[in-house]
Amino acid sequence: MTNNSEKAETMDNIVSLAKRRGFVFPGSDIYGGLKGTWDLGPLGVALNNRIKSEWWKMFVDGREDMYGLDSSILMNEKVWEASGHTGAGFADPLIEDMKTGERFRADHLLKDNGIEAEGLSAAEMDVLITDNALKSPAGNQLSKVKDFNLMFETQVGAEGKYKSYLRPETAQGIFVNFKNVVDTMSPKLPFGIAQIGKAFRNEIAPREWLFRVREFEQMEIEYFVQEENWESEYEKMLVDLRAWHRHLGLSDDNIREYEVPENDLAHYSKRTIDFEYNFPGKGFDELAGFAYRTDHDLKSHEEASGVKMRYTPVEGAPFIPHVLEPSFGIGRALTAVLCEAYTEDEMGGDVRTYLKLPNHLAPYRVAVSPLLKNKPQLVEKARSVFTTLKAEFGNVAWDDNGNVGKRYRRQDEIGTPYCIVIDFETLGEEDESLKDTVTVRDRDTGKQQRVAIAELTAYLK
Ligand code: GAP
């Protein structure tokens, strides 16, 4: 890839491949969609689940200091008052086209006009917009900038007496369960609580496919530490976060660590490093965040609920621990994985597109095919290989559509690392020594190898 328009075209190609091959569909598609929502198709959910299970393996099952949690999306509204989310800290600057009623983010509008607005208040943005005589993209007069809270509000129960919100981050479910986990698991500090789940934000301008949406999934950890150790623990966790991004197959060249300037930190953070990915056509932008949240949340919940949110050390008085928070958006991880894997090359004189996914993330580990689908002996043998591998691995595809060349192209496009073909040699009709061997084709090189059926499971492992 050499220039920006080629990179933008690459992103368009990825989005179109994702729809065509069953990774990602627009939400509510048959009704014209619902902005900021996307549905995962059969292959998308497979990839998404793999990202989640690899993350859980690395950060929860693979460690002794991490505890899992699955808390409710709906929580008492007091949670969001205590955390600060009902206030201005969780609002975006909204501005409206006075003629069309279209709404935008004022900071984005300023940025699109070459004016940096990071960390500015609504009033400060107003001044900049007036001073620079900015108009809406349609050339119309603009409203005043106002703070727009991003939480989706809802009523609980038939009487509508209680207000609640769809959680805008999974983190608060962890904080409100801090005491439950400490009381039941007796963890030793430092320790973390990890959670994967949906989060919702009423984004003013959802955009760029899965990048900024209104309903998404997060994988979050609250890692509790002693205040005096936060910096050394932060450094240790950084090493693990780098390892995670490599495990996703993302190359170091496409990952950048961005130290968020003080005036742009979230309302709860003293230090944040964003892991940014170099998205084609967009450039580096946030993939995941790593914040030092101090004792802001536990302290706020203790004050608001009257329940002590303390850790009792072996010696000394109970205290409120400080917290480090790695937070990952799965949609952005999935996008980065697809962008990194998307490859075009030439094979057999044709341009081919394939997803060079790491084997541990590919939706299918392997596809099994009979060379011809109208030869019962080939189909029978292929079904038997398929059944054995399916029982062993689960994510095995049966593919007998079109000719073998077409099957290879299709499996390449969805990132299947290996294709197995059962042919006449497998039946031993031409050469007895090849009986019960199959062709295994490698996705990346296109090279084929004969492997004995009895060795296939070990070979694929
Ligand atoms: N608990 C901390 C927290 O939620 P955040 O930076 O607001 O921090 C964390 O979000 C991650 O969640 C982001 O790095 C991003 O990957 C993802 N994310 C946030 N808002 C998103 C949105 N509207 N659409 C898709 N992903 C989003």
Short mmCIF file of N, CA, C and O in Angstrom, two decimals, residues 109-152:
data_model
loop_
_atom_site.label_atom_id
_atom_site.label_comp_id
_atom_site.label_asym_id
_atom_site.label_seq_id
_atom_site.Cartn_x
_atom_site.Cartn_y
_atom_site.Cartn_z
N LEU A 109 -16.09 18.86 14.31
CA LEU A 109 -16.28 19.93 13.31
C LEU A 109 -15.07 20.87 13.30
O LEU A 109 -14.55 21.24 12.23
N LEU A 110 -14.60 21.21 14.50
CA LEU A 110 -13.43 22.10 14.60
C LEU A 110 -12.20 21.41 14.00
O LEU A 110 -11.46 22.00 13.22
N LYS A 111 -12.03 20.13 14.36
CA LYS A 111 -10.86 19.39 13.87
C LYS A 111 -10.88 19.30 12.34
O LYS A 111 -9.85 19.48 11.68
N ASP A 112 -12.09 19.04 11.79
CA ASP A 112 -12.21 18.96 10.33
C ASP A 112 -11.85 20.29 9.67
O ASP A 112 -11.54 20.35 8.48
N ASN A 113 -11.93 21.39 10.44
CA ASN A 113 -11.56 22.71 9.92
C ASN A 113 -10.14 23.11 10.35
O ASN A 113 -9.78 24.28 10.32
N GLY A 114 -9.40 22.10 10.80
CA GLY A 114 -7.99 22.34 11.14
C GLY A 114 -7.78 23.03 12.48
O GLY A 114 -6.72 23.59 12.73
N ILE A 115 -8.81 23.01 13.35
CA ILE A 115 -8.67 23.68 14.65
C ILE A 115 -8.72 22.63 15.76
O ILE A 115 -9.71 21.89 15.88
N GLU A 116 -7.66 22.56 16.56
CA GLU A 116 -7.58 21.55 17.63
C GLU A 116 -8.49 21.96 18.78
O GLU A 116 -8.44 23.10 19.24
N ALA A 117 -9.33 21.02 19.26
CA ALA A 117 -10.28 21.39 20.33
C ALA A 117 -10.19 20.43 21.51
O ALA A 117 -11.07 20.44 22.37
N GLU A 118 -9.13 19.63 21.53
CA GLU A 118 -8.99 18.63 22.60
C GLU A 118 -9.02 19.29 23.98
O GLU A 118 -8.30 20.26 24.23
N GLY A 119 -9.87 18.77 24.85
CA GLY A 119 -9.89 19.23 26.24
C GLY A 119 -10.62 20.56 26.46
O GLY A 119 -10.67 21.05 27.59
N LEU A 120 -11.19 21.13 25.39
CA LEU A 120 -11.89 22.41 25.58
C LEU A 120 -13.32 22.20 26.06
O LEU A 120 -13.95 21.18 25.74
N SER A 121 -13.85 23.19 26.77
CA SER A 121 -15.25 23.11 27.23
C SER A 121 -16.17 23.53 26.08
O SER A 121 -15.72 24.09 25.07
N ALA A 122 -17.49 23.27 26.28
CA ALA A 122 -18.48 23.65 25.26
C ALA A 122 -18.39 25.16 24.99
O ALA A 122 -18.43 25.60 23.83
N ALA A 123 -18.25 25.96 26.06
CA ALA A 123 -18.21 27.42 25.89
C ALA A 123 -16.98 27.84 25.08
O ALA A 123 -17.07 28.70 24.20
N GLU A 124 -15.85 27.17 25.36
CA GLU A 124 -14.62 27.53 24.63
C GLU A 124 -14.74 27.16 23.14
O GLU A 124 -14.26 27.88 22.27
N MET A 125 -15.41 26.04 22.88
CA MET A 125 -15.59 25.64 21.48
C MET A 125 -16.50 26.63 20.77
O MET A 125 -16.31 26.97 19.60
N ASP A 126 -17.52 27.09 21.49
CA ASP A 126 -18.44 28.10 20.94
C ASP A 126 -17.69 29.33 20.44
O ASP A 126 -17.94 29.82 19.33
N VAL A 127 -16.76 29.78 21.28
CA VAL A 127 -15.98 30.98 20.93
C VAL A 127 -15.19 30.72 19.64
O VAL A 127 -15.21 31.54 18.71
N LEU A 128 -14.55 29.55 19.57
CA LEU A 128 -13.75 29.23 18.38
C LEU A 128 -14.62 29.16 17.12
O LEU A 128 -14.22 29.63 16.06
N ILE A 129 -15.80 28.58 17.28
CA ILE A 129 -16.70 28.44 16.13
C ILE A 129 -17.14 29.82 15.64
O ILE A 129 -17.15 30.12 14.43
N THR A 130 -17.48 30.71 16.59
CA THR A 130 -17.91 32.07 16.22
C THR A 130 -16.73 32.84 15.60
O THR A 130 -16.87 33.43 14.53
N ASP A 131 -15.58 32.80 16.29
CA ASP A 131 -14.41 33.56 15.80
C ASP A 131 -14.00 33.15 14.39
O ASP A 131 -13.54 33.97 13.61
N ASN A 132 -14.15 31.86 14.11
CA ASN A 132 -13.73 31.38 12.79
C ASN A 132 -14.89 31.34 11.79
O ASN A 132 -14.75 30.81 10.68
N ALA A 133 -16.04 31.87 12.21
CA ALA A 133 -17.25 31.94 11.36
C ALA A 133 -17.54 30.59 10.69
O ALA A 133 -17.82 30.52 9.49
N LEU A 134 -17.45 29.51 11.50
CA LEU A 134 -17.67 28.18 10.93
C LEU A 134 -19.15 27.94 10.64
O LEU A 134 -20.02 28.41 11.37
N LYS A 135 -19.39 27.20 9.57
CA LYS A 135 -20.75 26.81 9.20
C LYS A 135 -20.84 25.27 9.25
O LYS A 135 -19.82 24.59 9.36
N SER A 136 -22.05 24.75 9.15
CA SER A 136 -22.20 23.30 9.11
C SER A 136 -21.64 22.79 7.78
O SER A 136 -21.45 23.60 6.86
N PRO A 137 -21.40 21.46 7.65
CA PRO A 137 -20.89 20.95 6.36
C PRO A 137 -21.82 21.30 5.19
O PRO A 137 -21.37 21.44 4.06
N ALA A 138 -23.13 21.53 5.49
CA ALA A 138 -24.07 21.91 4.41
C ALA A 138 -24.05 23.42 4.19
O ALA A 138 -24.80 23.95 3.35
N GLY A 139 -23.21 24.14 4.93
CA GLY A 139 -23.07 25.60 4.73
C GLY A 139 -24.08 26.42 5.52
O GLY A 139 -24.29 27.60 5.22
N ASN A 140 -24.72 25.84 6.52
CA ASN A 140 -25.75 26.56 7.28
C ASN A 140 -25.24 27.05 8.63
O ASN A 140 -24.21 26.61 9.13
N GLN A 141 -26.07 27.94 9.21
CA GLN A 141 -25.80 28.48 10.54
C GLN A 141 -25.80 27.35 11.57
O GLN A 141 -26.54 26.37 11.43
N LEU A 142 -24.98 27.53 12.62
CA LEU A 142 -24.90 26.48 13.65
C LEU A 142 -25.48 26.96 14.97
O LEU A 142 -25.46 28.16 15.28
N SER A 143 -25.98 26.00 15.76
CA SER A 143 -26.51 26.33 17.10
C SER A 143 -25.35 26.57 18.06
O SER A 143 -24.19 26.42 17.69
N LYS A 144 -25.69 26.87 19.30
CA LYS A 144 -24.67 26.92 20.37
C LYS A 144 -24.23 25.48 20.68
O LYS A 144 -25.00 24.54 20.48
N VAL A 145 -23.02 25.34 21.22
CA VAL A 145 -22.54 24.00 21.60
C VAL A 145 -23.10 23.67 22.98
O VAL A 145 -23.09 24.52 23.88
N LYS A 146 -23.65 22.45 23.12
CA LYS A 146 -24.08 22.06 24.47
C LYS A 146 -23.57 20.66 24.81
O LYS A 146 -23.27 19.86 23.92
N ASP A 147 -23.45 20.40 26.11
CA ASP A 147 -22.98 19.08 26.54
C ASP A 147 -24.10 18.06 26.39
O ASP A 147 -25.21 18.28 26.86
N PHE A 148 -23.79 16.96 25.75
CA PHE A 148 -24.78 15.90 25.51
C PHE A 148 -24.31 14.63 26.22
O PHE A 148 -23.27 14.07 25.87
N ASN A 149 -25.06 14.19 27.24
CA ASN A 149 -24.66 13.01 27.98
C ASN A 149 -24.84 11.76 27.13
O ASN A 149 -25.85 11.59 26.44
N LEU A 150 -23.84 10.88 27.19
CA LEU A 150 -23.82 9.73 26.27
C LEU A 150 -24.56 8.50 26.78
O LEU A 150 -24.64 7.49 26.09
N MET A 151 -25.13 8.59 27.99
CA MET A 151 -25.77 7.38 28.50
C MET A 151 -27.20 7.24 27.96
O MET A 151 -27.94 8.21 27.85
N PHE A 152 -27.57 6.00 27.66
CA PHE A 152 -28.95 5.68 27.27
C PHE A 152 -29.76 5.53 28.55
O PHE A 152 -29.44 4.69 29.39
#
